[in-house]
Short mmCIF file of C-alpha atoms in Angstrom, two decimals:
data_model
loop_
_atom_site.label_atom_id
_atom_site.label_comp_id
_atom_site.label_asym_id
_atom_site.label_seq_id
_atom_site.Cartn_x
_atom_site.Cartn_y
_atom_site.Cartn_z
CA MET A 1 5.15 -17.79 4.08
CA GLY A 2 5.22 -14.02 4.27
CA LEU A 3 2.51 -11.78 5.68
CA LEU A 4 0.26 -9.61 3.59
CA THR A 5 0.17 -6.15 5.18
CA PHE A 6 -2.31 -3.55 4.01
CA SER A 7 -0.78 -0.06 4.34
CA ILE A 8 -2.38 3.17 3.28
CA ASN A 9 -2.83 6.84 4.15
CA VAL A 10 -6.29 7.56 5.54
CA THR A 11 -7.98 10.66 6.95
CA LEU A 12 -10.04 10.63 10.16
CA ASP A 13 -13.20 10.24 8.13
CA GLY A 14 -11.81 7.29 6.13
CA CYS A 15 -10.83 9.09 2.93
CA VAL A 16 -7.99 7.32 1.06
CA ASP A 17 -7.57 9.93 -1.70
CA HIS A 18 -3.76 10.17 -2.01
CA GLN A 19 -3.99 13.99 -2.27
CA GLU A 20 -5.53 14.36 1.20
CA GLY A 21 -2.60 13.06 3.24
CA ILE A 22 0.37 14.97 4.58
CA ALA A 23 3.31 14.27 2.24
CA ASP A 24 6.34 15.39 4.22
CA ASP A 25 9.80 13.89 4.85
CA GLU A 26 8.65 12.05 7.96
CA THR A 27 5.72 10.44 6.16
CA HIS A 28 7.95 9.30 3.29
CA ALA A 29 10.55 8.01 5.72
CA PHE A 30 7.78 5.99 7.45
CA PHE A 31 6.67 4.39 4.19
CA THR A 32 10.28 3.86 3.06
CA ARG A 33 10.89 1.85 6.25
CA LEU A 34 7.78 -0.22 5.64
CA MET A 35 8.88 -0.89 2.09
CA ASP A 36 12.42 -1.82 3.29
CA GLU A 37 10.97 -4.39 5.68
CA GLY A 38 8.82 -6.06 3.02
CA GLY A 39 9.79 -8.22 0.11
CA ALA A 40 7.37 -6.93 -2.52
CA MET A 41 4.66 -4.40 -3.28
CA LEU A 42 1.12 -5.33 -4.38
CA TRP A 43 -1.27 -2.97 -6.13
CA GLY A 44 -4.37 -2.92 -8.25
CA ARG A 45 -4.10 -1.45 -11.75
CA ILE A 46 -5.33 2.02 -10.84
CA THR A 47 -2.82 2.45 -8.05
CA TYR A 48 -0.04 1.01 -10.24
CA GLU A 49 -0.83 3.49 -13.02
CA MET A 50 -0.86 6.42 -10.59
CA MET A 51 2.52 5.32 -9.12
CA GLU A 52 4.02 4.57 -12.55
CA SER A 53 3.06 8.05 -13.85
CA TYR A 54 5.31 9.82 -11.32
CA TRP A 55 7.79 7.77 -9.26
CA PRO A 56 10.08 6.41 -11.98
CA ALA A 57 10.83 10.00 -13.09
CA VAL A 58 11.66 10.96 -9.48
CA ALA A 59 13.96 7.91 -9.19
CA ARG A 60 15.78 8.96 -12.39
CA GLY A 61 16.21 12.52 -11.12
CA GLU A 62 13.92 14.00 -13.81
CA GLU A 63 11.61 15.49 -11.15
CA LYS A 64 12.84 17.70 -8.30
CA ALA A 65 12.33 16.07 -4.92
CA PRO A 66 13.67 16.37 -1.36
CA PRO A 67 16.08 13.62 -0.23
CA ALA A 68 13.49 11.52 1.67
CA ILE A 69 11.14 11.47 -1.33
CA ARG A 70 13.95 10.64 -3.77
CA GLU A 71 15.10 7.81 -1.43
CA TRP A 72 11.54 6.42 -1.50
CA ALA A 73 11.46 6.61 -5.30
CA VAL A 74 14.84 4.89 -5.78
CA LYS A 75 13.93 2.05 -3.43
CA LEU A 76 10.52 1.69 -5.03
CA GLU A 77 12.18 1.45 -8.45
CA ALA A 78 14.19 -1.57 -7.25
CA LYS A 79 11.39 -3.26 -5.29
CA PRO A 80 9.41 -6.08 -6.94
CA LYS A 81 5.96 -4.72 -7.78
CA TYR A 82 2.99 -7.05 -8.44
CA VAL A 83 -0.20 -5.83 -10.09
CA VAL A 84 -3.65 -7.34 -10.14
CA SER A 85 -5.52 -6.43 -13.33
CA SER A 86 -8.02 -8.07 -15.60
CA THR A 87 -7.75 -5.29 -18.20
CA ARG A 88 -4.05 -4.57 -18.53
CA LYS A 89 -1.41 -7.19 -19.41
CA ALA A 90 1.83 -5.23 -19.92
CA PHE A 91 3.59 -3.59 -17.00
CA PRO A 92 6.86 -2.04 -18.25
CA TRP A 93 7.96 -0.27 -15.03
CA THR A 94 11.14 -1.90 -13.67
CA ASN A 95 10.51 -5.09 -11.63
CA SER A 96 6.76 -5.11 -12.30
CA HIS A 97 4.85 -8.37 -12.62
CA HIS A 98 1.26 -9.24 -13.46
CA ILE A 99 -0.94 -11.42 -11.25
CA ALA A 100 -3.53 -12.94 -13.50
CA GLY A 101 -6.19 -15.59 -13.03
CA ASP A 102 -7.78 -16.51 -9.74
CA LEU A 103 -7.13 -13.72 -7.22
CA ARG A 104 -6.93 -15.97 -4.12
CA THR A 105 -4.50 -18.37 -5.79
CA GLY A 106 -2.29 -15.68 -7.26
CA VAL A 107 -1.96 -13.66 -4.03
CA GLN A 108 -1.47 -16.77 -1.89
CA ARG A 109 1.34 -17.85 -4.23
CA LEU A 110 2.92 -14.41 -3.88
CA LYS A 111 2.73 -14.60 -0.08
CA ASP A 112 4.19 -18.10 -0.11
CA ALA A 113 7.07 -17.02 -2.34
CA THR A 114 7.85 -13.82 -0.36
CA PRO A 115 9.07 -14.65 3.17
CA ALA A 116 9.81 -11.00 3.96
CA GLY A 117 6.14 -10.17 3.32
CA VAL A 118 4.09 -8.27 0.81
CA LEU A 119 2.98 -4.63 1.26
CA LEU A 120 -0.48 -3.97 -0.18
CA GLY A 121 -1.26 -0.36 -1.05
CA SER A 122 -4.58 -0.30 -2.95
CA GLY A 123 -7.92 0.37 -1.25
CA LYS A 124 -10.23 -1.45 -3.67
CA LEU A 125 -7.88 -4.44 -3.88
CA ALA A 126 -7.65 -4.54 -0.08
CA THR A 127 -11.44 -4.91 0.14
CA GLU A 128 -11.35 -7.91 -2.19
CA LEU A 129 -8.38 -9.50 -0.44
CA ASP A 130 -9.97 -8.93 2.97
CA ARG A 131 -13.11 -10.68 1.73
CA LEU A 132 -10.84 -13.62 0.87
CA ASP A 133 -9.23 -13.53 4.38
CA LEU A 134 -5.77 -12.96 2.88
CA ILE A 135 -4.75 -9.77 4.81
CA ASP A 136 -2.72 -10.53 7.95
CA GLU A 137 -1.76 -7.03 9.16
CA TYR A 138 -2.77 -3.39 8.73
CA ASN A 139 -0.38 -0.45 8.84
CA LEU A 140 -2.48 2.69 8.56
CA LEU A 141 -1.14 6.20 8.61
CA VAL A 142 -4.09 8.21 9.99
CA HIS A 143 -3.87 11.90 9.08
CA PRO A 144 -5.41 14.66 11.21
CA ARG A 145 -7.80 15.76 8.49
CA ILE A 146 -11.44 15.39 7.59
CA ALA A 147 -11.70 15.28 3.82
CA GLY A 148 -15.48 15.15 3.50
CA HIS A 149 -15.30 13.07 0.34
CA GLY A 150 -14.24 9.67 -0.97
CA PRO A 151 -12.97 7.30 -1.91
CA THR A 152 -13.19 5.81 1.54
CA LEU A 153 -11.63 2.79 3.19
CA TYR A 154 -13.75 -0.33 2.57
CA GLN A 155 -16.32 1.77 0.71
CA SER A 156 -18.04 -1.29 -0.78
CA GLY A 157 -18.18 -3.07 2.60
CA LEU A 158 -17.11 -6.38 4.06
CA PRO A 159 -19.27 -9.41 4.91
CA SER A 160 -18.40 -9.18 8.60
CA THR A 161 -16.47 -7.11 11.14
CA ARG A 162 -12.71 -7.67 11.39
CA ARG A 163 -11.30 -7.80 14.88
CA LEU A 164 -7.79 -6.38 15.11
CA GLU A 165 -5.09 -6.40 17.79
CA LEU A 166 -2.99 -3.26 18.23
CA ILE A 167 0.76 -3.87 17.75
CA SER A 168 1.89 -0.24 17.96
CA ALA A 169 0.80 3.38 17.60
CA MET A 170 3.35 6.10 16.86
CA PRO A 171 2.52 9.80 16.50
CA LEU A 172 4.37 11.82 13.87
CA ARG A 173 5.29 15.51 14.17
CA SER A 174 2.53 16.42 11.68
CA GLY A 175 -0.11 14.95 13.99
CA ALA A 176 -0.60 11.85 11.85
CA VAL A 177 -0.52 8.57 13.76
CA ALA A 178 1.03 5.37 12.39
CA MET A 179 -1.14 2.49 13.60
CA HIS A 180 -0.03 -1.13 13.21
CA TYR A 181 -2.62 -3.88 13.76
CA ARG A 182 -2.61 -7.64 13.39
CA ARG A 183 -5.73 -9.55 12.42
CA ALA A 184 -7.23 -11.33 15.44
CA ARG A 185 -8.00 -14.89 14.35
#
């Protein structure tokens, strides 16, 4: 069984708005490495639609992008992508698959079928999966910014505190810190 790792950009005040992070070559190389290590991506519909609206065009060379960003896009194009949605059924982006029905069952099946692990990149979906005790690790890229707005990490709350064990912390040149935690059980 593979691990489910929640990975996201977050500001010091907990904002997970994708426009508030530092999007440089080092950041993209960090997320490319995480994606390379995992077997599949998992998103909610909103994140999927945001990603689908831009990254396929970068992978095809229709959008100008530096080499690290293009590398991310090409690898993302090839990576299996799973989407949780109760409102959308068709996911035409290459290697995209729908997880329908019971959330716990669908995600547990994905974890069981993906020994290299699953990388979760949606804040709202992470809250629901954490409530179901399905998240094993957290890989947060904490940016040296205070956004002063939302959406924020775990905005709708959790039923109890999650204890985590630090695996590693690595500063980037931009001042962002990559923090890897494992769920303490």
